[in-house]
Short mmCIF file of C-alpha atoms and ligand atoms in Angstrom, two decimals:
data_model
loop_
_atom_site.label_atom_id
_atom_site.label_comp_id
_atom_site.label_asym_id
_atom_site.label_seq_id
_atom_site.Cartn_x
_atom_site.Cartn_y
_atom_site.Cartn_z
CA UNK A 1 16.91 23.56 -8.58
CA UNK A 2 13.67 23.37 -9.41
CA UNK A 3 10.47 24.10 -6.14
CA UNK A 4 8.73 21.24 -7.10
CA UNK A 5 5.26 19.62 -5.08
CA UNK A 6 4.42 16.49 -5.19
CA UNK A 7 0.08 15.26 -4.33
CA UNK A 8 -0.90 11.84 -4.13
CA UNK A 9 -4.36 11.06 -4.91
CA UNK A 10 -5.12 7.16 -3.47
CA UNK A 11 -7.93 5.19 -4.91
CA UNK A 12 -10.88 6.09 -2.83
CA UNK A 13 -9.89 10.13 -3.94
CA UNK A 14 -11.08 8.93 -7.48
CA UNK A 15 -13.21 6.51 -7.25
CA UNK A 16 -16.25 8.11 -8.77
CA UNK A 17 -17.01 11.26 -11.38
CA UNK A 18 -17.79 13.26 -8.42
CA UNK A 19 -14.67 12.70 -6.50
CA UNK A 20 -12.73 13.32 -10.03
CA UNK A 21 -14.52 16.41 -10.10
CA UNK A 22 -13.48 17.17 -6.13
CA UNK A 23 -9.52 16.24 -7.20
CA UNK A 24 -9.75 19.06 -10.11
CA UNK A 25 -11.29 21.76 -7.67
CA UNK A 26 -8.16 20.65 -4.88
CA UNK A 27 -5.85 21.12 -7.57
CA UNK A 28 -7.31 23.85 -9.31
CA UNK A 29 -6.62 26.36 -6.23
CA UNK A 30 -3.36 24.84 -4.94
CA UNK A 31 -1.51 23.33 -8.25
CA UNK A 32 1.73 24.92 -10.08
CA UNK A 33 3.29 24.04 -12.63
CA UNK A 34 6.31 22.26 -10.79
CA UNK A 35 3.77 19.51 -9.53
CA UNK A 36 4.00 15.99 -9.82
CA UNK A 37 0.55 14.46 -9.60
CA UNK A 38 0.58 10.91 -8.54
CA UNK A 39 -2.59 9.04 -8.84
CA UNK A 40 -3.58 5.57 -7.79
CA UNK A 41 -6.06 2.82 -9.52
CA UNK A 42 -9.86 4.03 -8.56
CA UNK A 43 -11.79 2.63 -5.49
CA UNK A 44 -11.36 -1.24 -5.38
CA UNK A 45 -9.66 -1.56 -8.84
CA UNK A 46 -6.55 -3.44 -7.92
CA UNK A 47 -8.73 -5.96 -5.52
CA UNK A 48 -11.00 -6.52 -8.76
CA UNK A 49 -7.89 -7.28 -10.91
CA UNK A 50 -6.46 -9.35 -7.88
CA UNK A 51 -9.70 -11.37 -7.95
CA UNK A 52 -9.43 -11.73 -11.85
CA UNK A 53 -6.41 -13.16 -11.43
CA UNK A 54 -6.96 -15.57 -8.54
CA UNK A 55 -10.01 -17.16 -10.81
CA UNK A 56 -7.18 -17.33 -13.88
CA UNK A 57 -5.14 -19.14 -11.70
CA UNK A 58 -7.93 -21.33 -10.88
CA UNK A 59 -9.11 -21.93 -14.41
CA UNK A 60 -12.10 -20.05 -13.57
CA UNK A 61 -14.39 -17.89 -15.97
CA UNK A 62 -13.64 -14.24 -15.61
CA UNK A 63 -14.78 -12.49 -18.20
CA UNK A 64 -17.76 -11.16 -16.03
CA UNK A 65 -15.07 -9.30 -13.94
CA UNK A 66 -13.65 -7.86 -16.61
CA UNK A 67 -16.86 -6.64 -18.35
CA UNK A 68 -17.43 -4.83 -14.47
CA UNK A 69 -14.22 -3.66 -14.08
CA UNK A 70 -14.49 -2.28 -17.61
CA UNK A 71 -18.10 -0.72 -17.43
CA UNK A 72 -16.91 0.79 -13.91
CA UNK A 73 -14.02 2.76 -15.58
CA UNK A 74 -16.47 4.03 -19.10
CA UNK A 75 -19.39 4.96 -16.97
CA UNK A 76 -17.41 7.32 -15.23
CA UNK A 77 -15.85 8.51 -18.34
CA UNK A 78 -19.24 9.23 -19.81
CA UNK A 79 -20.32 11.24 -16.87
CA UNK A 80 -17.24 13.06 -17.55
CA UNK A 81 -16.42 13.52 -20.89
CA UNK A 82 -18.20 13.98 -23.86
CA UNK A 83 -19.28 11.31 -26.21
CA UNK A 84 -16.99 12.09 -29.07
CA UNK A 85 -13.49 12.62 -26.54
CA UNK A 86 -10.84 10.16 -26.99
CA UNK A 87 -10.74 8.89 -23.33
CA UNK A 88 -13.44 6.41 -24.14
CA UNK A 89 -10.95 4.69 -26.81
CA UNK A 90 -7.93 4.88 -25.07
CA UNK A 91 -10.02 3.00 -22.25
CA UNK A 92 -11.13 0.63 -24.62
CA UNK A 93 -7.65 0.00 -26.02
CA UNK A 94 -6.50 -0.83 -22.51
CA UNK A 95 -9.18 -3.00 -22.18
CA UNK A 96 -8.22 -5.05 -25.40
CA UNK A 97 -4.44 -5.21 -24.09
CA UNK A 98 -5.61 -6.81 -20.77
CA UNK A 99 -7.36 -9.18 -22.39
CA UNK A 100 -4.56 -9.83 -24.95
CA UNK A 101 -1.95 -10.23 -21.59
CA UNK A 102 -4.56 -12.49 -19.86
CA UNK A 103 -4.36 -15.10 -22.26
CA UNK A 104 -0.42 -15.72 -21.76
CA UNK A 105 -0.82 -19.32 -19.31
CA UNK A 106 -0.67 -18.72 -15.80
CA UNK A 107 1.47 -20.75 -13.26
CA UNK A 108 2.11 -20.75 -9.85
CA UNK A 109 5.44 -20.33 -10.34
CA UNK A 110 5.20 -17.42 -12.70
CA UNK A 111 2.08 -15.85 -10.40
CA UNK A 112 4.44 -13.15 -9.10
CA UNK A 113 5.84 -11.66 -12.73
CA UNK A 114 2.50 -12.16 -14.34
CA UNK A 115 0.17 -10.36 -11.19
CA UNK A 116 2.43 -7.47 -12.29
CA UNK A 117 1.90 -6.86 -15.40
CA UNK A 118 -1.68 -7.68 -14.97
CA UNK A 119 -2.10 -5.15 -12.03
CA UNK A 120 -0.38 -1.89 -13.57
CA UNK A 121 -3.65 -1.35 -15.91
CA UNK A 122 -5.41 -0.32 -12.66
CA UNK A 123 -2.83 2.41 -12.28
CA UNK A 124 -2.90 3.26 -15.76
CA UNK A 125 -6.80 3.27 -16.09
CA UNK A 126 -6.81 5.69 -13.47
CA UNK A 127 -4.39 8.11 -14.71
CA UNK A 128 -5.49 8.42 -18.42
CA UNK A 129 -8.94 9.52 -17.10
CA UNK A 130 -7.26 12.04 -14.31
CA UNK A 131 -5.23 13.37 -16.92
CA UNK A 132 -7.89 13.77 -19.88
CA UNK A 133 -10.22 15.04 -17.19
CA UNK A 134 -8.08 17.73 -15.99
CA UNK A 135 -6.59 19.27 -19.38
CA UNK A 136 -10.60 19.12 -20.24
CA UNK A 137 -11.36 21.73 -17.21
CA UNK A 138 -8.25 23.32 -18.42
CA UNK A 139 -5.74 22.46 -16.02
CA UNK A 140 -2.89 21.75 -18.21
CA UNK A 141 -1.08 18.83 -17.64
CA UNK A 142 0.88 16.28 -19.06
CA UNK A 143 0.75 12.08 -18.40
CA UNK A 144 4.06 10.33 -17.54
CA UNK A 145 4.43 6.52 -17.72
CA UNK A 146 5.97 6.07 -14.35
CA UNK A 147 7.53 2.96 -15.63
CA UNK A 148 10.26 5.34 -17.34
CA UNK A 149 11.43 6.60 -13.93
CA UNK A 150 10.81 4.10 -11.06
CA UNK A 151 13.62 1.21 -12.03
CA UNK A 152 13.82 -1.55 -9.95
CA UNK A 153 14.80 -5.09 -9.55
CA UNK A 154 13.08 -7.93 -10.55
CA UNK A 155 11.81 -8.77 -7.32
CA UNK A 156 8.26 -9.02 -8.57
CA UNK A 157 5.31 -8.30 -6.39
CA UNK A 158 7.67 -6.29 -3.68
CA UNK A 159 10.54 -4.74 -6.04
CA UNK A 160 13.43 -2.94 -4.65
CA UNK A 161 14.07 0.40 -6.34
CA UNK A 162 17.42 1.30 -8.23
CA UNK A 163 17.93 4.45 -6.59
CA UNK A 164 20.68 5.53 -8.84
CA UNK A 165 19.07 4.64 -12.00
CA UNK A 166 15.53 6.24 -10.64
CA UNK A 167 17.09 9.64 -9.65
CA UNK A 168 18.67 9.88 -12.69
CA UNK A 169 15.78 9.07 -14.87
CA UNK A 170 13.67 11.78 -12.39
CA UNK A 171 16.39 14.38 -13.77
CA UNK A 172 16.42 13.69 -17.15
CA UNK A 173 13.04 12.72 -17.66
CA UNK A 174 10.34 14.47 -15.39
CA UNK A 175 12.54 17.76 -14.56
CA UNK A 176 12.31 19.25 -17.78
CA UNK A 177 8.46 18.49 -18.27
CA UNK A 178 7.96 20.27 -14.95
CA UNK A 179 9.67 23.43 -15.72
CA UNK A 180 6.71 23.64 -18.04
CA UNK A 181 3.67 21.70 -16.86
CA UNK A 182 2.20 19.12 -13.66
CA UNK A 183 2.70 16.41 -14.30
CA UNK A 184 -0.07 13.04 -13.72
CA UNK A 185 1.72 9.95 -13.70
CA UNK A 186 1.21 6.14 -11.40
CA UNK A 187 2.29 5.31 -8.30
CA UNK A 188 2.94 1.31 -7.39
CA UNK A 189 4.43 0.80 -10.72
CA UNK A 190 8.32 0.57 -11.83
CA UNK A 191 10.43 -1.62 -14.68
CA UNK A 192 13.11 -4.31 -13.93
CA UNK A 193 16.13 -3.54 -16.25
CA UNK A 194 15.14 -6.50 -18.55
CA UNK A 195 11.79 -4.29 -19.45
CA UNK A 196 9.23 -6.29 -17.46
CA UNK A 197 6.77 -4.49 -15.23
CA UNK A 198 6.88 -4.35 -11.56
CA UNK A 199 5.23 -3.29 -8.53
CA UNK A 200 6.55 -1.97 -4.92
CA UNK A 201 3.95 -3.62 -3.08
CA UNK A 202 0.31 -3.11 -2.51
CA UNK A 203 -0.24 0.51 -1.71
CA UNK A 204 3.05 1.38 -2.97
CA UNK A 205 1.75 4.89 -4.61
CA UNK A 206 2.72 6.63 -1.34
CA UNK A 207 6.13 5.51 -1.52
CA UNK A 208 6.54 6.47 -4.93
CA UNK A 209 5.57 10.02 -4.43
CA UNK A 210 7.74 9.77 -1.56
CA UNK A 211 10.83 8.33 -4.10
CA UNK A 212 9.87 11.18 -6.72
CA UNK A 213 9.85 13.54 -3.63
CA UNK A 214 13.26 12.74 -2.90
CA UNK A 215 14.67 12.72 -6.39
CA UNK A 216 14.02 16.04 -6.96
CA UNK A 217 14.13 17.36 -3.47
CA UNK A 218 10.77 18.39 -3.30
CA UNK A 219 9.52 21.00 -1.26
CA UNK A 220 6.93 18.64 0.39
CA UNK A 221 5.10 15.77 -0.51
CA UNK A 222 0.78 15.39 0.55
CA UNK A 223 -0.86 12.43 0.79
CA UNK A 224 -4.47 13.09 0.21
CA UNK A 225 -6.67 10.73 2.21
CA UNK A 226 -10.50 10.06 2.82
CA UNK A 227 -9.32 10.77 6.73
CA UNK A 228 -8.04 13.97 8.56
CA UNK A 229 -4.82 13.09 8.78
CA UNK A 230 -2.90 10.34 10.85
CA UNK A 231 -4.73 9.59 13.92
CA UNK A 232 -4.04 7.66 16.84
CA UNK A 233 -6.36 4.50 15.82
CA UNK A 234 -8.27 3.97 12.78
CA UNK A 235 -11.77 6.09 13.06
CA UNK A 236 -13.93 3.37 11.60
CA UNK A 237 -13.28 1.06 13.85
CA UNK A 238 -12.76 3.60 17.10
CA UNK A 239 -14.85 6.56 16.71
CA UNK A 240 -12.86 8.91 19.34
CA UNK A 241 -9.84 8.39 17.94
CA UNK A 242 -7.48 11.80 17.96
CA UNK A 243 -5.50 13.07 15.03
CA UNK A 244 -2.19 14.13 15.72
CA UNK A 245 -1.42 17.94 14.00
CA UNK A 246 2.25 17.30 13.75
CA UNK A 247 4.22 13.90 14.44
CA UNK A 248 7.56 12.83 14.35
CA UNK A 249 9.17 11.02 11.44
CA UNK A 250 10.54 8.61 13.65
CA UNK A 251 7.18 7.73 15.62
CA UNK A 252 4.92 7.98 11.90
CA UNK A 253 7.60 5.41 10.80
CA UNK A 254 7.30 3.06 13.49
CA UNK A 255 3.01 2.91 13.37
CA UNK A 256 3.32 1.79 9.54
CA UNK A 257 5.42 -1.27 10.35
CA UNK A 258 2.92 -2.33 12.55
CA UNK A 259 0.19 -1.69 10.02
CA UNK A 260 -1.53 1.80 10.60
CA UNK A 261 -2.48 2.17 6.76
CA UNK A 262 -2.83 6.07 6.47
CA UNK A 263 0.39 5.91 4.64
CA UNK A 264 2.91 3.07 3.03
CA UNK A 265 5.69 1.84 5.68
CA UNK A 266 8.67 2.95 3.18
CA UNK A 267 7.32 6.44 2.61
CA UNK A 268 8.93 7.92 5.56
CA UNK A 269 12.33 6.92 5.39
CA UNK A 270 13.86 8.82 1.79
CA UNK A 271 11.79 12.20 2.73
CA UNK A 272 12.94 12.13 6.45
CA UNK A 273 16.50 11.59 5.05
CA UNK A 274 16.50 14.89 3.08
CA UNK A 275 14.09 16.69 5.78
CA UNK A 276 10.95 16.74 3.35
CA UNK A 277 7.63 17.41 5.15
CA UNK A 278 5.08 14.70 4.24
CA UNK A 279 1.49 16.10 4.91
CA UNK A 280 -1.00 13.58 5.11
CA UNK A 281 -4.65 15.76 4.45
CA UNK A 282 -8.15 15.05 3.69
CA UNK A 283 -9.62 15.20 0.04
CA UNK A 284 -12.82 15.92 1.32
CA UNK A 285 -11.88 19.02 3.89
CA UNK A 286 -8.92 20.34 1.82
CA UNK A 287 -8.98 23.80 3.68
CA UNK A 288 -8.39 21.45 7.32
CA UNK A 289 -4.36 21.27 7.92
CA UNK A 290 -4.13 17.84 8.28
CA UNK A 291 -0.49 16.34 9.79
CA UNK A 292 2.69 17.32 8.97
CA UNK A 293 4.77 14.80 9.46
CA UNK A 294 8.29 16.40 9.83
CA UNK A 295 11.41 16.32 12.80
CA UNK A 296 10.25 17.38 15.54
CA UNK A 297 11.69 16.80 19.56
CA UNK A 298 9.16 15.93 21.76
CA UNK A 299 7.87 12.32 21.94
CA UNK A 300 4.67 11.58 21.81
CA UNK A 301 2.73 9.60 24.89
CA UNK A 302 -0.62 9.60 23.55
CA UNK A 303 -1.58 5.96 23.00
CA UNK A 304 -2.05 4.85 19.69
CA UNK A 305 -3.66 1.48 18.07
CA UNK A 306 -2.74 -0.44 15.30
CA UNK A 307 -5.12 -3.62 13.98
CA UNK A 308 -3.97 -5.53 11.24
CA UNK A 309 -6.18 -8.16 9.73
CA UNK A 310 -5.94 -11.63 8.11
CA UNK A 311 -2.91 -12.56 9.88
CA UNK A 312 -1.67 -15.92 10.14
CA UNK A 313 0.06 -17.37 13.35
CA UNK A 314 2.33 -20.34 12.07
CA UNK A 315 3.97 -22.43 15.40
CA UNK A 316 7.13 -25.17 14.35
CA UNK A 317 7.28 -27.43 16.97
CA UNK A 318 10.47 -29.62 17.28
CA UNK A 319 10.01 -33.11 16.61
CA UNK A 320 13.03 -34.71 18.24
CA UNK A 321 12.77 -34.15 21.64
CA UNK A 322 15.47 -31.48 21.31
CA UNK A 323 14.84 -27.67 22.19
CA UNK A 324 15.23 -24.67 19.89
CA UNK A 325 18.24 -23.23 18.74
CA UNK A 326 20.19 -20.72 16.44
CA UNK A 327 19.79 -22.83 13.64
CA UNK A 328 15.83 -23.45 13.84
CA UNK A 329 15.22 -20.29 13.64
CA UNK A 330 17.56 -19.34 10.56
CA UNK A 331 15.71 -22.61 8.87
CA UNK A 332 12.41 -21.08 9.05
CA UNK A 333 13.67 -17.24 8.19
CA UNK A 334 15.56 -18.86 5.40
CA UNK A 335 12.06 -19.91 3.96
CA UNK A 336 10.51 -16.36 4.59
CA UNK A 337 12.63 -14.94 3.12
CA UNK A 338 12.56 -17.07 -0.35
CA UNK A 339 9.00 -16.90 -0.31
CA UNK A 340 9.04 -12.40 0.48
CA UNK A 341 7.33 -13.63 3.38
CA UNK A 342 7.69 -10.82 6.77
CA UNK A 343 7.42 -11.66 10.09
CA UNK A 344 4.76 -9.25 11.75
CA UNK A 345 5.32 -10.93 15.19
CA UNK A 346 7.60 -14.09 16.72
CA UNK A 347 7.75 -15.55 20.21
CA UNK A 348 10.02 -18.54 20.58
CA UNK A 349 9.64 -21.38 23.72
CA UNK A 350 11.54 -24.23 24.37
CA UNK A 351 10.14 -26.15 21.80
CA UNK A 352 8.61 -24.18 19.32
CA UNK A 353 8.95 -20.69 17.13
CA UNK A 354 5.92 -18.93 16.47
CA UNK A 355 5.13 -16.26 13.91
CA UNK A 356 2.56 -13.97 12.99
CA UNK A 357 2.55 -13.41 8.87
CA UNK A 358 0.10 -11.54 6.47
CA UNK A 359 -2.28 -13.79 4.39
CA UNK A 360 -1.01 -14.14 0.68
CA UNK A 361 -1.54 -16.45 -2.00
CA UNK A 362 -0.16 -19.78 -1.75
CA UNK A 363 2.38 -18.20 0.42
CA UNK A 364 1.43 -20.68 3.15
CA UNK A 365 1.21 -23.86 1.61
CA UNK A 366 4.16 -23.42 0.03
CA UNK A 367 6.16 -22.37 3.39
CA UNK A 368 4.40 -25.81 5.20
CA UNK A 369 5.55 -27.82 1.93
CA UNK A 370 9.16 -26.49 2.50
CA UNK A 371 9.24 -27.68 6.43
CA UNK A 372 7.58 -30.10 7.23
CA UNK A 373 10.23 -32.39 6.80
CA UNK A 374 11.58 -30.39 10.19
CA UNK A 375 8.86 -29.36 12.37
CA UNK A 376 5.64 -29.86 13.18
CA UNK A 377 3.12 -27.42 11.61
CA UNK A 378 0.27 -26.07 13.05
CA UNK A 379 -1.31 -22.52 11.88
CA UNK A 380 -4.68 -20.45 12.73
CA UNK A 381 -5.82 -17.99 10.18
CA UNK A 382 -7.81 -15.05 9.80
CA UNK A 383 -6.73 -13.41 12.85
CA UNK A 384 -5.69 -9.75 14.14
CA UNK A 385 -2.83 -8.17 14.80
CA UNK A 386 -2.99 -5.48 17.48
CA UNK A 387 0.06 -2.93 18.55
CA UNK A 388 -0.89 -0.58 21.14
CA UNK A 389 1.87 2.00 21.36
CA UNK A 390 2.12 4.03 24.58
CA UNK A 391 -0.42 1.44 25.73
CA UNK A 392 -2.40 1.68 29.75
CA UNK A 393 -4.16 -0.94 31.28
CA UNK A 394 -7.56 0.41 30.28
CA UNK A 395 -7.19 -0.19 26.60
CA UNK A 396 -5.77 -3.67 26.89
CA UNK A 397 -8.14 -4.85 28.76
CA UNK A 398 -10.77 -3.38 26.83
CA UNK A 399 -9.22 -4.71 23.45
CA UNK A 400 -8.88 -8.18 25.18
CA UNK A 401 -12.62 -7.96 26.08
CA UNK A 402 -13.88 -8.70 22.81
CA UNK A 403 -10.96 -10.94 21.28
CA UNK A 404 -9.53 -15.02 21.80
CA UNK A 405 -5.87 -13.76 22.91
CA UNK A 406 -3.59 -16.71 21.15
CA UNK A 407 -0.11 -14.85 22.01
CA UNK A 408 0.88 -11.73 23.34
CA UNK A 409 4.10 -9.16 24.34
CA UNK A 410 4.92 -6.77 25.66
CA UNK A 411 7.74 -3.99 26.35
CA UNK A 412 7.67 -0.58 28.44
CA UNK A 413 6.23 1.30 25.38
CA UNK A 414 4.59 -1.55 23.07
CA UNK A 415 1.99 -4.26 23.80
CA UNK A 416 1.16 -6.85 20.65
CA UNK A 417 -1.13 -9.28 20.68
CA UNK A 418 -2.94 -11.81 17.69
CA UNK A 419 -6.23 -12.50 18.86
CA UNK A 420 -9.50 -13.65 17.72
CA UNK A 421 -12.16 -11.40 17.61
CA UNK A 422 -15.05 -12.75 19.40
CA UNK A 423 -18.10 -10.93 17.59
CA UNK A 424 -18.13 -7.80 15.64
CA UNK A 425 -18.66 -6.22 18.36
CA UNK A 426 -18.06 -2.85 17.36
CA UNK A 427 -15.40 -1.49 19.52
CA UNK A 428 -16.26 0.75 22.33
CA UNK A 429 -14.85 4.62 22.37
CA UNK A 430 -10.85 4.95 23.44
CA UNK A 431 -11.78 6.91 26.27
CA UNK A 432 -14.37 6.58 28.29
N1 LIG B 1 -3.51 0.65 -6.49
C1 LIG B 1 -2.48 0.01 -5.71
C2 LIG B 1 -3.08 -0.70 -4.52
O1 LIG B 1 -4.26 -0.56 -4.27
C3 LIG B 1 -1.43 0.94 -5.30
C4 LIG B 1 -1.89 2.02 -4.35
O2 LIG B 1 -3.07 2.31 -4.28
O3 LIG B 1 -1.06 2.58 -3.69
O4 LIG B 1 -2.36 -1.36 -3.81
MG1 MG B 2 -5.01 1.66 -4.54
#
């Protein structure tokens, strides 16, 4: 069996000619040729395409959009390439099949197939110019359409992977290339059996280097971040915060459900099965170790913070004068789960079941539409989530402080709350 590596590069790692440049000198010291380089769209691509899409759906002019998004992606070929090098075609090209998939009508009922194979350019975009950039500085490589190894069903927006199929295709497809060169290819991306395009959910790229990780039983997997690893809250909103040098797959699985966004919540789960470290390190301090995430004994008690925003708390309220039972709550988790929709939070009273969901198109008028016929709706938007794990008195009260509490709960080692914030207050160090 093959020692293979797999890097993943997210979006703000190549978001510019200079941090291209950065990714080559990273690689250039640590790459062999049994690496699989994983690369996501650059900076704030798939949010551009997601706003081209929203105005489609609208009937809204985007061409302006486009003509950004497109300039965006040849200016930093220029600065990178020379005039006469193919990248600036093969950009182009993509350009004029975007536009040419764009004009296919746009439904509400189709939104899910179509915002996939609108959103894969991003990936593809950013690959093409990773891959041309590095072969140009002479690190050898070859691109992969990751579409040819990631199957999956045609759950669109939040597809389910086919492990069988996907391991298979990982042997017979990407093995051999990587006895011989690294390898560039998307993350986010897979193909439904029938051929259509689909994506594993926003920020999926660490899960697929985690899936091509565990396919060929990789000797590690890094996630290469614009932070120094995982830390106990998110440093740009709490300026003390502490990164942990090792953590436990267990624990690094549990802060991704509630939202910590250093690294995809499915990630953990097929490397911890097969015992493959994930290291989560900074692009811009490469030499810094970063954390392994790996099994390890002892628990962790240092408190750690998880915010979430644009959350939605959604309350049903009985109508009838009865209370609620079994069967209210399977009507409304029936919905969810039709619409993909995932409870981040529920509390449940006498009379009414409350839950806390992300913000996604149409998602909620659509869920309101389906039961209003049974309960009584009422919903507040544009909240936060907050999960303090290993959580003190201090910190609550301090995250209270600056926040409209609308529902809390807690347990010995986990306090949640959706709140309000109050101000942008910008939040005061963890521990003072
Ligand atoms: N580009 C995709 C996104 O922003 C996938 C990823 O970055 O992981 O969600
Ligand atoms: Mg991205």
């Amino acid at each position: 069996m093959l020692k293979t590596f797999v890097f993943k590069f997210g979006g703000a790692s190549v978001k510019d000619a200079p941090s291209i440049i950065n990714l080559s000198k990273i690689l250039y010291n640590r790459l062999r040729n049994h690496t699989v380089i994983v690369v996501s769209a650059m900076g704030k691509t798939t949010n551009a395409l997601e706003s081209i899409l929203e105005k489609k759906i609208k009937g809204e002019d985007f061409s302006l959009n486009i003509t950004i998004l497109k300039n965006y992606h040849l200016d930093i070929c220029s600065e990178l390439f020379e005039p006469e090098h193919s990248i600036h075609h093969q950009i182009e090209n993509h350009f004029i099949q975007l536009d040419r998939d764009l004009q296919q009508s746009l439904r509400v009922e189709n939104f899910d197939q179509y915002y996939d194979q609108i959103i894969l350019y991003g990936e593809l975009l950013a690959t093409r110019i990773v891959q041309e950039y590095l072969c140009s500085v002479e690190i050898f490589c070859v691109w992969q359409d990751a579409r040819e190894l990631i199957q999956t069903n045609a759950d669109y927006r939040f597809a389910k992977v086919d492990w069988k199929k996907t391991t298979k295709n990982i042997k017979n497809i990407l093995a051999p290339i990587l006895t011989k060169f690294p390898v560039v290819t998307q993350g986010f991306i897979g193909r439904e059996k029938g051929g259509s395009s689909t994506t594993l959910g926003r920020e999926g790229s660490d899960f697929t280097a985690a899936i091509l990780g565990a396919c060929l039983k990789s000797h590690s997997v890094t996630i290469w971040k614009d932070v120094a690893g995982v830390l106990n809250a998110d440093p740009k909103r709490f300026p003390n915060a502490v990164k942990f040098d090792e953590l436990d797959y267990q624990e690094a699985a549990e802060l991704t459900y509630y939202g910590a966004s250093v690294i995809h919540p499915k990630t953990i789960k097929p490397l911890a099965n097969l015992s493959i470290p994930l290291y989560v390190k900074s692009f811009l301090a490469p030499e810094e170790s970063g954390t392994r995430i790996h099994h390890i004994k002892q628990s962790n008690h240092i408190p750690c913070i998880v915010l979430k925003e644009d959350q939605i708390l959604v309350s049903f309220k009985v109508t009838d004068f009865t209370f609620i039972e079994e069967k209210h709550i399977h009507q409304v988790y029936a919905q969810l789960e039709q619409l993909k929709l995932k409870v981040n939070m529920l509390q449940t009273s006498a009379i009414s079941i409350s839950i806390v969901i992300d913000k996604q198109p149409f998602k909620l008028d659509r869920l309101i539409e389906a039961l209003s016929g049974l309960f009584e709706i009422r919903y507040n938007e544009a909240l936060q989530l907050i999960t303090i794990k290993n959580h003190n008195p201090e910190i609550i009260n301090q995250l209270m402080e600056q926040r409209e509490v609308l529902m809390e709960q807690v347990t010995r080692s986990t306090f949640q709350m959706v709140a309000k914030p109050l101000q942008e207050a910008p939040n005061r160090p963890l521990y003072s």
